[in-house]
Amino acid sequence: MSTVSGDTVSSTAEQEAQVLDVDSAPEEMAEAMEFDAGANKWSTVRTRLKVALRALSDKREDCVTVRVKDQNYPKLQVMKVKLSAPEDQTAVLDEVMRQSLASKLSNSFAKFAPPFVFPAFLPMRVYVLLQRSGVPTVRGEELTELRPSRVRVSANPRSTNEVDVWASNKFAAFQYFSYFLSRKAYLIHSVCMSGKHFTLPVIHSWDKSMGPHDGGQEGISDWKDGLCARLGESLGGLTRRDMFSLDPSQFVNMLQERGLFGPMTLGGADASQFVAERKGGGGGG
C-alpha cells in the first residue's frame, strides 16, 4: 500500500483523527478524471492533492480509505484502494462509469418521482497519482463518513419493517423507470447507502457489459419475476406480462395510489432515513 499511503490504522478516535489529518501531508500532482454518462466521454484535469499519511482499513469493503484534499474541489475527498489485490486502471474506470450512468438515471427519476425522499448518487472520480511509484489509478469520492453503513438497497426489503418495505418499493419504482428510460438496456439491480447517498451500483445489462456482477438478460428476467411476485398482488393481481406493459408513470402512480411508498415527504427531509435504522446492529449485504 506504500504506493498510495503510509501506514494503515484500526479504528480509534485518536487514529481516525490521524486519518483525517491531511493538511500536514506534502502536495503532489495528479490527474482527476470524471465521466459524463450523458455525453459518453471523459474529462481530465491536472490538479494538486494532499493525501493523508495514514489510511483506515475497512475489511467490509476490502479496501483502505485515504482522505484527500483536492485543490479543484471544495468538498473533502476520500480515495478507496483495494486490499486483496491492486485494481487495474480498466476496473477503476469501469466502476466510475457505472456510478455516472446510475447517477444520470437517478437524476432523471428525481425530476419525475412523487415527492418522497430519494437519495442522490455520490459523486465519484478517478485519480491518477502521477508522482507515486507505478502511477496508481484509484477511485475518489466525496467524504461522507469514514465508516458509512454501506447498507445494500434493492427491490427486495431487508426486513418486514415498514420503512425497509417502503424504501424497497421506492427503489423498485426507480428501477422500473430507469429500465424503460434506458430502453431496456440497463437495470440498476442494487446500490449501497453511504451516509445520505447511494453508491456502488450493481447493474445488469442486455449485453452483460457492466462489470463482474452483471447478471445480463438472465439477471433482468429474475428481477422481473421477483418484482411481480412481491408486488403483483398488491397492484391488483398483475401478471408479469401486465406489469411490464405499463409505462413508468402508470407503474409509479399505482404504487403511490395504494400507499406502497409510505408517507409522502416534501423536500428537506433526511435521506439517511431511506433505510430503517436498527438498534444493536443488523447487517446489510
PDB file of C-alpha atoms in Angstrom:
ATOM      1  CA  MET A   1       0.000   0.000   0.000  1.00  0.00           C
ATOM      2  CA  SER A   2       3.009   2.297   0.122  1.00  0.00           C
ATOM      3  CA  THR A   3       2.267   3.409  -3.442  1.00  0.00           C
ATOM      4  CA  VAL A   4      -0.813   5.238  -2.163  1.00  0.00           C
ATOM      5  CA  SER A   5      -0.370   5.964   1.509  1.00  0.00           C
ATOM      6  CA  GLY A   6       1.706   5.151   4.535  1.00  0.00           C
ATOM      7  CA  ASP A   7       0.510   3.117   7.462  1.00  0.00           C
ATOM      8  CA  THR A   8      -2.976   1.694   7.871  1.00  0.00           C
ATOM      9  CA  VAL A   9      -4.611   2.011  11.257  1.00  0.00           C
ATOM     10  CA  SER A  10      -7.501   0.484  13.150  1.00  0.00           C
ATOM     11  CA  SER A  11     -10.499   2.455  14.345  1.00  0.00           C
ATOM     12  CA  THR A  12      -9.985   4.500  17.487  1.00  0.00           C
ATOM     13  CA  ALA A  13     -10.898   8.158  17.918  1.00  0.00           C
ATOM     14  CA  GLU A  14      -7.228   9.198  18.026  1.00  0.00           C
ATOM     15  CA  GLN A  15      -6.270   7.124  14.998  1.00  0.00           C
ATOM     16  CA  GLU A  16      -9.249   8.268  12.963  1.00  0.00           C
ATOM     17  CA  ALA A  17      -8.213  11.838  13.737  1.00  0.00           C
ATOM     18  CA  GLN A  18      -4.828  10.978  12.226  1.00  0.00           C
ATOM     19  CA  VAL A  19      -6.586   9.610   9.135  1.00  0.00           C
ATOM     20  CA  LEU A  20      -8.491  12.875   8.821  1.00  0.00           C
ATOM     21  CA  ASP A  21      -5.323  14.958   9.162  1.00  0.00           C
ATOM     22  CA  VAL A  22      -4.481  15.840   5.587  1.00  0.00           C
ATOM     23  CA  ASP A  23      -3.064  19.346   5.987  1.00  0.00           C
ATOM     24  CA  SER A  24       0.330  18.090   7.150  1.00  0.00           C
ATOM     25  CA  ALA A  25       0.740  15.914   4.037  1.00  0.00           C
ATOM     26  CA  PRO A  26       3.003  17.045   1.190  1.00  0.00           C
ATOM     27  CA  GLU A  27       1.404  18.340  -2.008  1.00  0.00           C
ATOM     28  CA  GLU A  28       1.622  16.227  -5.155  1.00  0.00           C
ATOM     29  CA  MET A  29       0.481  16.333  -8.763  1.00  0.00           C
ATOM     30  CA  ALA A  30      -2.315  14.101 -10.054  1.00  0.00           C
ATOM     31  CA  GLU A  31      -4.841  13.794 -12.831  1.00  0.00           C
ATOM     32  CA  ALA A  32      -8.535  13.884 -11.888  1.00  0.00           C
ATOM     33  CA  MET A  33     -10.870  12.186 -14.363  1.00  0.00           C
ATOM     34  CA  GLU A  34     -14.659  12.400 -14.451  1.00  0.00           C
ATOM     35  CA  PHE A  35     -17.072  10.562 -16.742  1.00  0.00           C
ATOM     36  CA  ASP A  36     -20.180  12.183 -18.228  1.00  0.00           C
ATOM     37  CA  ALA A  37     -22.637   9.374 -18.953  1.00  0.00           C
ATOM     38  CA  GLY A  38     -24.897  11.733 -20.919  1.00  0.00           C
ATOM     39  CA  ALA A  39     -22.140  12.781 -23.304  1.00  0.00           C
ATOM     40  CA  ASN A  40     -20.376   9.392 -23.022  1.00  0.00           C
ATOM     41  CA  LYS A  41     -16.963  10.989 -22.562  1.00  0.00           C
ATOM     42  CA  TRP A  42     -14.213  11.545 -20.018  1.00  0.00           C
ATOM     43  CA  SER A  43     -12.802  14.872 -18.920  1.00  0.00           C
ATOM     44  CA  THR A  44      -9.337  15.113 -17.373  1.00  0.00           C
ATOM     45  CA  VAL A  45      -7.692  17.944 -15.457  1.00  0.00           C
ATOM     46  CA  ARG A  46      -4.352  18.297 -13.708  1.00  0.00           C
ATOM     47  CA  THR A  47      -4.696  19.009 -10.012  1.00  0.00           C
ATOM     48  CA  ARG A  48      -2.710  19.230  -6.797  1.00  0.00           C
ATOM     49  CA  LEU A  49      -3.569  16.829  -3.998  1.00  0.00           C
ATOM     50  CA  LYS A  50      -2.710  16.407  -0.366  1.00  0.00           C
ATOM     51  CA  VAL A  51      -3.065  12.740   0.561  1.00  0.00           C
ATOM     52  CA  ALA A  52      -3.266  11.837   4.250  1.00  0.00           C
ATOM     53  CA  LEU A  53      -0.227   9.964   5.552  1.00  0.00           C
ATOM     54  CA  ARG A  54      -2.385   7.352   7.253  1.00  0.00           C
ATOM     55  CA  ALA A  55      -5.170   5.184   5.868  1.00  0.00           C
ATOM     56  CA  LEU A  56      -8.111   3.451   7.511  1.00  0.00           C
ATOM     57  CA  SER A  57      -8.550  -0.245   6.783  1.00  0.00           C
ATOM     58  CA  ASP A  58     -12.100  -1.422   6.085  1.00  0.00           C
ATOM     59  CA  LYS A  59     -12.416  -5.175   5.579  1.00  0.00           C
ATOM     60  CA  ARG A  60     -16.135  -4.911   4.775  1.00  0.00           C
ATOM     61  CA  GLU A  61     -15.252  -3.126   1.554  1.00  0.00           C
ATOM     62  CA  ASP A  62     -11.908  -4.898   1.125  1.00  0.00           C
ATOM     63  CA  CYS A  63     -10.214  -1.540   0.865  1.00  0.00           C
ATOM     64  CA  VAL A  64      -8.378   1.210   2.650  1.00  0.00           C
ATOM     65  CA  THR A  65      -9.791   4.720   2.876  1.00  0.00           C
ATOM     66  CA  VAL A  66      -7.425   7.658   2.491  1.00  0.00           C
ATOM     67  CA  ARG A  67      -8.526  11.261   2.962  1.00  0.00           C
ATOM     68  CA  VAL A  68      -7.607  13.682   0.163  1.00  0.00           C
ATOM     69  CA  LYS A  69      -7.698  17.448  -0.283  1.00  0.00           C
ATOM     70  CA  ASP A  70      -8.066  18.368  -3.949  1.00  0.00           C
ATOM     71  CA  GLN A  71      -7.415  21.996  -4.912  1.00  0.00           C
ATOM     72  CA  ASN A  72     -10.127  21.835  -7.594  1.00  0.00           C
ATOM     73  CA  TYR A  73     -12.966  20.619  -5.361  1.00  0.00           C
ATOM     74  CA  PRO A  74     -14.356  22.400  -2.312  1.00  0.00           C
ATOM     75  CA  LYS A  75     -15.559  19.192  -0.656  1.00  0.00           C
ATOM     76  CA  LEU A  76     -13.171  16.776   1.006  1.00  0.00           C
ATOM     77  CA  GLN A  77     -12.451  13.580  -0.875  1.00  0.00           C
ATOM     78  CA  VAL A  78     -11.504  10.046   0.056  1.00  0.00           C
ATOM     79  CA  MET A  79      -9.631   7.547  -2.073  1.00  0.00           C
ATOM     80  CA  LYS A  80     -10.592   3.874  -1.995  1.00  0.00           C
ATOM     81  CA  VAL A  81      -7.864   1.323  -2.626  1.00  0.00           C
ATOM     82  CA  LYS A  82      -8.472  -2.436  -2.702  1.00  0.00           C
ATOM     83  CA  LEU A  83      -6.754  -4.535  -0.035  1.00  0.00           C
ATOM     84  CA  SER A  84      -6.812  -8.018  -1.589  1.00  0.00           C
ATOM     85  CA  ALA A  85      -5.300  -7.177  -4.966  1.00  0.00           C
ATOM     86  CA  PRO A  86      -4.455  -3.988  -6.837  1.00  0.00           C
ATOM     87  CA  GLU A  87      -7.154  -2.972  -9.322  1.00  0.00           C
ATOM     88  CA  ASP A  88      -6.026  -2.297 -12.845  1.00  0.00           C
ATOM     89  CA  GLN A  89      -6.926   1.004 -14.446  1.00  0.00           C
ATOM     90  CA  THR A  90      -9.734  -0.512 -16.522  1.00  0.00           C
ATOM     91  CA  ALA A  91     -11.544  -1.835 -13.428  1.00  0.00           C
ATOM     92  CA  VAL A  92     -11.364   1.566 -11.729  1.00  0.00           C
ATOM     93  CA  LEU A  93     -12.560   3.417 -14.842  1.00  0.00           C
ATOM     94  CA  ASP A  94     -15.425   0.952 -15.314  1.00  0.00           C
ATOM     95  CA  GLU A  95     -16.637   1.433 -11.750  1.00  0.00           C
ATOM     96  CA  VAL A  96     -16.698   5.212 -12.121  1.00  0.00           C
ATOM     97  CA  MET A  97     -18.549   4.860 -15.447  1.00  0.00           C
ATOM     98  CA  ARG A  98     -21.188   2.665 -13.769  1.00  0.00           C
ATOM     99  CA  GLN A  99     -21.607   5.222 -10.995  1.00  0.00           C
ATOM    100  CA  SER A 100     -22.041   8.006 -13.551  1.00  0.00           C
ATOM    101  CA  LEU A 101     -24.643   6.042 -15.509  1.00  0.00           C
ATOM    102  CA  ALA A 102     -26.622   5.250 -12.349  1.00  0.00           C
ATOM    103  CA  SER A 103     -26.395   8.892 -11.275  1.00  0.00           C
ATOM    104  CA  LYS A 104     -27.728  10.108 -14.635  1.00  0.00           C
ATOM    105  CA  LEU A 105     -30.716   7.748 -14.400  1.00  0.00           C
ATOM    106  CA  SER A 106     -31.302   8.684 -10.756  1.00  0.00           C
ATOM    107  CA  ASN A 107     -31.288  12.417 -11.535  1.00  0.00           C
ATOM    108  CA  SER A 108     -33.897  11.860 -14.259  1.00  0.00           C
ATOM    109  CA  PHE A 109     -36.030   9.828 -11.855  1.00  0.00           C
ATOM    110  CA  ALA A 110     -35.801  12.509  -9.147  1.00  0.00           C
ATOM    111  CA  LYS A 111     -37.414  15.010 -11.560  1.00  0.00           C
ATOM    112  CA  PHE A 112     -40.177  12.518 -12.361  1.00  0.00           C
ATOM    113  CA  ALA A 113     -40.823  10.903  -8.981  1.00  0.00           C
ATOM    114  CA  PRO A 114     -43.512  11.700  -6.409  1.00  0.00           C
ATOM    115  CA  PRO A 115     -42.402  13.939  -3.505  1.00  0.00           C
ATOM    116  CA  PHE A 116     -40.595  11.296  -1.458  1.00  0.00           C
ATOM    117  CA  VAL A 117     -37.002  11.290  -0.315  1.00  0.00           C
ATOM    118  CA  PHE A 118     -34.761   9.626  -2.882  1.00  0.00           C
ATOM    119  CA  PRO A 119     -31.002   9.805  -2.299  1.00  0.00           C
ATOM    120  CA  ALA A 120     -28.653  11.087  -4.989  1.00  0.00           C
ATOM    121  CA  PHE A 121     -25.612   9.094  -6.055  1.00  0.00           C
ATOM    122  CA  LEU A 122     -22.311  10.031  -4.500  1.00  0.00           C
ATOM    123  CA  PRO A 123     -20.044  11.832  -6.998  1.00  0.00           C
ATOM    124  CA  MET A 124     -17.118   9.592  -7.945  1.00  0.00           C
ATOM    125  CA  ARG A 125     -13.987  10.304  -9.959  1.00  0.00           C
ATOM    126  CA  VAL A 126     -10.656   8.751 -10.880  1.00  0.00           C
ATOM    127  CA  TYR A 127      -7.303   9.930  -9.566  1.00  0.00           C
ATOM    128  CA  VAL A 128      -4.069   9.055 -11.363  1.00  0.00           C
ATOM    129  CA  LEU A 129      -1.253   9.650  -8.876  1.00  0.00           C
ATOM    130  CA  LEU A 130       1.484  10.876 -11.178  1.00  0.00           C
ATOM    131  CA  GLN A 131       4.264  11.118  -8.604  1.00  0.00           C
ATOM    132  CA  ARG A 132       3.726   7.725  -6.959  1.00  0.00           C
ATOM    133  CA  SER A 133       5.597   4.548  -7.762  1.00  0.00           C
ATOM    134  CA  GLY A 134       3.756   2.681 -10.501  1.00  0.00           C
ATOM    135  CA  VAL A 135       1.463   5.693 -11.135  1.00  0.00           C
ATOM    136  CA  PRO A 136      -1.568   4.056  -9.441  1.00  0.00           C
ATOM    137  CA  THR A 137      -5.131   4.733 -10.572  1.00  0.00           C
ATOM    138  CA  VAL A 138      -7.674   4.874  -7.739  1.00  0.00           C
ATOM    139  CA  ARG A 139     -11.320   5.772  -7.069  1.00  0.00           C
ATOM    140  CA  GLY A 140     -12.108   9.074  -5.424  1.00  0.00           C
ATOM    141  CA  GLU A 141     -15.404  10.101  -3.881  1.00  0.00           C
ATOM    142  CA  GLU A 142     -16.757  12.781  -1.575  1.00  0.00           C
ATOM    143  CA  LEU A 143     -16.166  12.169   2.113  1.00  0.00           C
ATOM    144  CA  THR A 144     -19.438  11.285   3.861  1.00  0.00           C
ATOM    145  CA  GLU A 145     -18.310   9.180   6.798  1.00  0.00           C
ATOM    146  CA  LEU A 146     -15.093   7.279   7.369  1.00  0.00           C
ATOM    147  CA  ARG A 147     -17.113   4.161   8.121  1.00  0.00           C
ATOM    148  CA  PRO A 148     -20.525   4.531   6.439  1.00  0.00           C
ATOM    149  CA  SER A 149     -23.067   1.772   6.993  1.00  0.00           C
ATOM    150  CA  ARG A 150     -22.990   0.561   3.379  1.00  0.00           C
ATOM    151  CA  VAL A 151     -26.477  -0.927   3.726  1.00  0.00           C
ATOM    152  CA  ARG A 152     -27.380  -2.516   0.379  1.00  0.00           C
ATOM    153  CA  VAL A 153     -30.734  -1.464  -1.054  1.00  0.00           C
ATOM    154  CA  SER A 154     -32.660  -3.381  -3.716  1.00  0.00           C
ATOM    155  CA  ALA A 155     -36.249  -4.189  -4.685  1.00  0.00           C
ATOM    156  CA  ASN A 156     -36.239  -6.897  -2.001  1.00  0.00           C
ATOM    157  CA  PRO A 157     -36.815  -5.490   1.511  1.00  0.00           C
ATOM    158  CA  ARG A 158     -34.133  -6.264   4.060  1.00  0.00           C
ATOM    159  CA  SER A 159     -36.847  -6.990   6.620  1.00  0.00           C
ATOM    160  CA  THR A 160     -40.580  -6.723   7.162  1.00  0.00           C
ATOM    161  CA  ASN A 161     -40.016  -3.352   8.864  1.00  0.00           C
ATOM    162  CA  GLU A 162     -42.363  -0.944   7.084  1.00  0.00           C
ATOM    163  CA  VAL A 163     -39.583   1.586   6.434  1.00  0.00           C
ATOM    164  CA  ASP A 164     -37.496  -1.102   4.725  1.00  0.00           C
ATOM    165  CA  VAL A 165     -40.518  -2.163   2.661  1.00  0.00           C
ATOM    166  CA  TRP A 166     -41.300   1.425   1.636  1.00  0.00           C
ATOM    167  CA  ALA A 167     -37.643   2.006   0.724  1.00  0.00           C
ATOM    168  CA  SER A 168     -37.614  -1.100  -1.463  1.00  0.00           C
ATOM    169  CA  ASN A 169     -40.837  -0.024  -3.159  1.00  0.00           C
ATOM    170  CA  LYS A 170     -39.329   3.388  -3.904  1.00  0.00           C
ATOM    171  CA  PHE A 171     -36.226   1.709  -5.244  1.00  0.00           C
ATOM    172  CA  ALA A 172     -38.381  -0.621  -7.368  1.00  0.00           C
ATOM    173  CA  ALA A 173     -40.046   2.468  -8.877  1.00  0.00           C
ATOM    174  CA  PHE A 174     -36.593   3.840  -9.727  1.00  0.00           C
ATOM    175  CA  GLN A 175     -35.571   0.502 -11.237  1.00  0.00           C
ATOM    176  CA  TYR A 176     -38.692   0.352 -13.390  1.00  0.00           C
ATOM    177  CA  PHE A 177     -38.303   3.960 -14.538  1.00  0.00           C
ATOM    178  CA  SER A 178     -34.580   3.661 -15.327  1.00  0.00           C
ATOM    179  CA  TYR A 179     -35.033   0.311 -17.097  1.00  0.00           C
ATOM    180  CA  PHE A 180     -37.502   1.864 -19.532  1.00  0.00           C
ATOM    181  CA  LEU A 181     -35.611   5.169 -19.761  1.00  0.00           C
ATOM    182  CA  SER A 182     -32.527   3.228 -20.887  1.00  0.00           C
ATOM    183  CA  ARG A 183     -34.693   1.461 -23.494  1.00  0.00           C
ATOM    184  CA  LYS A 184     -34.395  -1.778 -21.517  1.00  0.00           C
ATOM    185  CA  ALA A 185     -30.606  -1.756 -21.837  1.00  0.00           C
ATOM    186  CA  TYR A 186     -29.803  -1.370 -18.118  1.00  0.00           C
ATOM    187  CA  LEU A 187     -31.279  -2.366 -14.777  1.00  0.00           C
ATOM    188  CA  ILE A 188     -29.912  -0.857 -11.551  1.00  0.00           C
ATOM    189  CA  HIS A 189     -30.147  -4.056  -9.528  1.00  0.00           C
ATOM    190  CA  SER A 190     -28.924  -2.743  -6.167  1.00  0.00           C
ATOM    191  CA  VAL A 191     -26.906   0.049  -4.531  1.00  0.00           C
ATOM    192  CA  CYS A 192     -25.219   0.814  -1.220  1.00  0.00           C
ATOM    193  CA  MET A 193     -26.090   3.636   1.153  1.00  0.00           C
ATOM    194  CA  SER A 194     -23.099   5.819   2.048  1.00  0.00           C
ATOM    195  CA  GLY A 195     -24.200   8.406   4.569  1.00  0.00           C
ATOM    196  CA  LYS A 196     -27.121  10.096   2.804  1.00  0.00           C
ATOM    197  CA  HIS A 197     -26.142   8.981  -0.695  1.00  0.00           C
ATOM    198  CA  PHE A 198     -26.260   5.954  -2.969  1.00  0.00           C
ATOM    199  CA  THR A 199     -23.035   4.454  -4.292  1.00  0.00           C
ATOM    200  CA  LEU A 200     -21.527   1.283  -5.805  1.00  0.00           C
ATOM    201  CA  PRO A 201     -24.424   0.228  -8.077  1.00  0.00           C
ATOM    202  CA  VAL A 202     -24.737  -3.314  -9.366  1.00  0.00           C
ATOM    203  CA  ILE A 203     -26.069  -3.030 -12.920  1.00  0.00           C
ATOM    204  CA  HIS A 204     -27.474  -5.760 -15.164  1.00  0.00           C
ATOM    205  CA  SER A 205     -27.337  -5.063 -18.896  1.00  0.00           C
ATOM    206  CA  TRP A 206     -28.692  -6.655 -22.035  1.00  0.00           C
ATOM    207  CA  ASP A 207     -25.142  -7.339 -23.289  1.00  0.00           C
ATOM    208  CA  LYS A 208     -23.530  -8.136 -19.901  1.00  0.00           C
ATOM    209  CA  SER A 209     -21.122  -5.192 -20.205  1.00  0.00           C
ATOM    210  CA  MET A 210     -21.452  -3.728 -16.693  1.00  0.00           C
ATOM    211  CA  GLY A 211     -18.724  -5.494 -14.752  1.00  0.00           C
ATOM    212  CA  PRO A 212     -18.249  -8.751 -12.845  1.00  0.00           C
ATOM    213  CA  HIS A 213     -21.636  -8.644 -11.069  1.00  0.00           C
ATOM    214  CA  ASP A 214     -23.657  -8.025 -14.241  1.00  0.00           C
ATOM    215  CA  GLY A 215     -26.260 -10.806 -14.472  1.00  0.00           C
ATOM    216  CA  GLY A 216     -27.132  -9.941 -18.062  1.00  0.00           C
ATOM    217  CA  GLN A 217     -30.549 -10.749 -19.508  1.00  0.00           C
ATOM    218  CA  GLU A 218     -30.975 -13.617 -17.042  1.00  0.00           C
ATOM    219  CA  GLY A 219     -30.494 -11.200 -14.144  1.00  0.00           C
ATOM    220  CA  ILE A 220     -33.042  -8.803 -15.635  1.00  0.00           C
ATOM    221  CA  SER A 221     -35.531 -11.649 -16.099  1.00  0.00           C
ATOM    222  CA  ASP A 222     -35.044 -12.788 -12.489  1.00  0.00           C
ATOM    223  CA  TRP A 223     -35.696  -9.204 -11.323  1.00  0.00           C
ATOM    224  CA  LYS A 224     -38.947  -9.100 -13.277  1.00  0.00           C
ATOM    225  CA  ASP A 225     -40.078 -12.396 -11.747  1.00  0.00           C
ATOM    226  CA  GLY A 226     -39.196 -11.237  -8.239  1.00  0.00           C
ATOM    227  CA  LEU A 227     -40.853  -7.844  -8.618  1.00  0.00           C
ATOM    228  CA  CYS A 228     -44.056  -9.401  -9.932  1.00  0.00           C
ATOM    229  CA  ALA A 229     -44.092 -12.000  -7.144  1.00  0.00           C
ATOM    230  CA  ARG A 230     -43.689  -9.315  -4.481  1.00  0.00           C
ATOM    231  CA  LEU A 231     -45.891  -6.514  -5.842  1.00  0.00           C
ATOM    232  CA  GLY A 232     -48.219  -8.085  -8.396  1.00  0.00           C
ATOM    233  CA  GLU A 233     -50.968  -8.946  -5.918  1.00  0.00           C
ATOM    234  CA  SER A 234     -50.797  -5.504  -4.264  1.00  0.00           C
ATOM    235  CA  LEU A 235     -51.231  -3.932  -7.697  1.00  0.00           C
ATOM    236  CA  GLY A 236     -54.475  -5.741  -8.429  1.00  0.00           C
ATOM    237  CA  GLY A 237     -53.163  -9.174  -9.354  1.00  0.00           C
ATOM    238  CA  LEU A 238     -50.931  -8.068 -12.210  1.00  0.00           C
ATOM    239  CA  THR A 239     -49.149 -10.790 -14.141  1.00  0.00           C
ATOM    240  CA  ARG A 240     -45.555 -10.256 -15.249  1.00  0.00           C
ATOM    241  CA  ARG A 241     -46.785  -9.522 -18.764  1.00  0.00           C
ATOM    242  CA  ASP A 242     -49.312  -6.972 -17.467  1.00  0.00           C
ATOM    243  CA  MET A 243     -46.835  -5.317 -15.106  1.00  0.00           C
ATOM    244  CA  PHE A 244     -44.202  -4.767 -17.756  1.00  0.00           C
ATOM    245  CA  SER A 245     -46.741  -3.479 -20.250  1.00  0.00           C
ATOM    246  CA  LEU A 246     -47.258  -0.423 -18.039  1.00  0.00           C
ATOM    247  CA  ASP A 247     -45.377   2.756 -18.794  1.00  0.00           C
ATOM    248  CA  PRO A 248     -43.287   4.091 -15.874  1.00  0.00           C
ATOM    249  CA  SER A 249     -45.810   6.756 -14.887  1.00  0.00           C
ATOM    250  CA  GLN A 250     -48.597   4.163 -14.630  1.00  0.00           C
ATOM    251  CA  PHE A 251     -46.430   1.873 -12.503  1.00  0.00           C
ATOM    252  CA  VAL A 252     -45.334   4.652 -10.149  1.00  0.00           C
ATOM    253  CA  ASN A 253     -48.874   6.030  -9.858  1.00  0.00           C
ATOM    254  CA  MET A 254     -50.254   2.608  -8.960  1.00  0.00           C
ATOM    255  CA  LEU A 255     -47.673   2.216  -6.196  1.00  0.00           C
ATOM    256  CA  GLN A 256     -48.445   5.682  -4.868  1.00  0.00           C
ATOM    257  CA  GLU A 257     -52.240   5.315  -5.015  1.00  0.00           C
ATOM    258  CA  ARG A 258     -52.040   2.118  -2.971  1.00  0.00           C
ATOM    259  CA  GLY A 259     -49.855   3.723  -0.297  1.00  0.00           C
ATOM    260  CA  LEU A 260     -46.908   1.464  -1.070  1.00  0.00           C
ATOM    261  CA  PHE A 261     -44.375   4.310  -0.743  1.00  0.00           C
ATOM    262  CA  GLY A 262     -45.414   5.141   2.813  1.00  0.00           C
ATOM    263  CA  PRO A 263     -45.896   8.771   3.861  1.00  0.00           C
ATOM    264  CA  MET A 264     -45.067  11.298   1.161  1.00  0.00           C
ATOM    265  CA  THR A 265     -42.207  13.579   2.263  1.00  0.00           C
ATOM    266  CA  LEU A 266     -41.516  17.011   0.805  1.00  0.00           C
ATOM    267  CA  GLY A 267     -38.042  18.499   0.319  1.00  0.00           C
ATOM    268  CA  GLY A 268     -35.677  18.964   3.231  1.00  0.00           C
ATOM    269  CA  ALA A 269     -36.089  15.504   4.743  1.00  0.00           C
ATOM    270  CA  ASP A 270     -33.172  13.336   5.776  1.00  0.00           C
ATOM    271  CA  ALA A 271     -32.255  10.815   3.092  1.00  0.00           C
ATOM    272  CA  SER A 272     -30.481   8.632   5.654  1.00  0.00           C
ATOM    273  CA  GLN A 273     -33.958   7.541   6.736  1.00  0.00           C
ATOM    274  CA  PHE A 274     -34.405   5.871   3.343  1.00  0.00           C
ATOM    275  CA  VAL A 275     -33.421   2.680   5.164  1.00  0.00           C
ATOM    276  CA  ALA A 276     -34.709   1.781   8.629  1.00  0.00           C
ATOM    277  CA  GLU A 277     -32.263   2.199  11.473  1.00  0.00           C
ATOM    278  CA  ARG A 278     -31.748  -0.704  13.851  1.00  0.00           C
ATOM    279  CA  LYS A 279     -30.705  -0.955  17.449  1.00  0.00           C
ATOM    280  CA  GLY A 280     -27.856  -3.313  18.149  1.00  0.00           C
ATOM    281  CA  GLY A 281     -26.757  -3.847  14.558  1.00  0.00           C
ATOM    282  CA  GLY A 282     -28.347  -5.860  11.801  1.00  0.00           C
ATOM    283  CA  GLY A 283     -26.342  -6.328   8.675  1.00  0.00           C
ATOM    284  CA  GLY A 284     -26.704  -5.402   5.102  1.00  0.00           C
ATOM    285  CA  GLY A 285     -25.221  -7.370   2.345  1.00  0.00           C
TER     286      GLY A 285
END
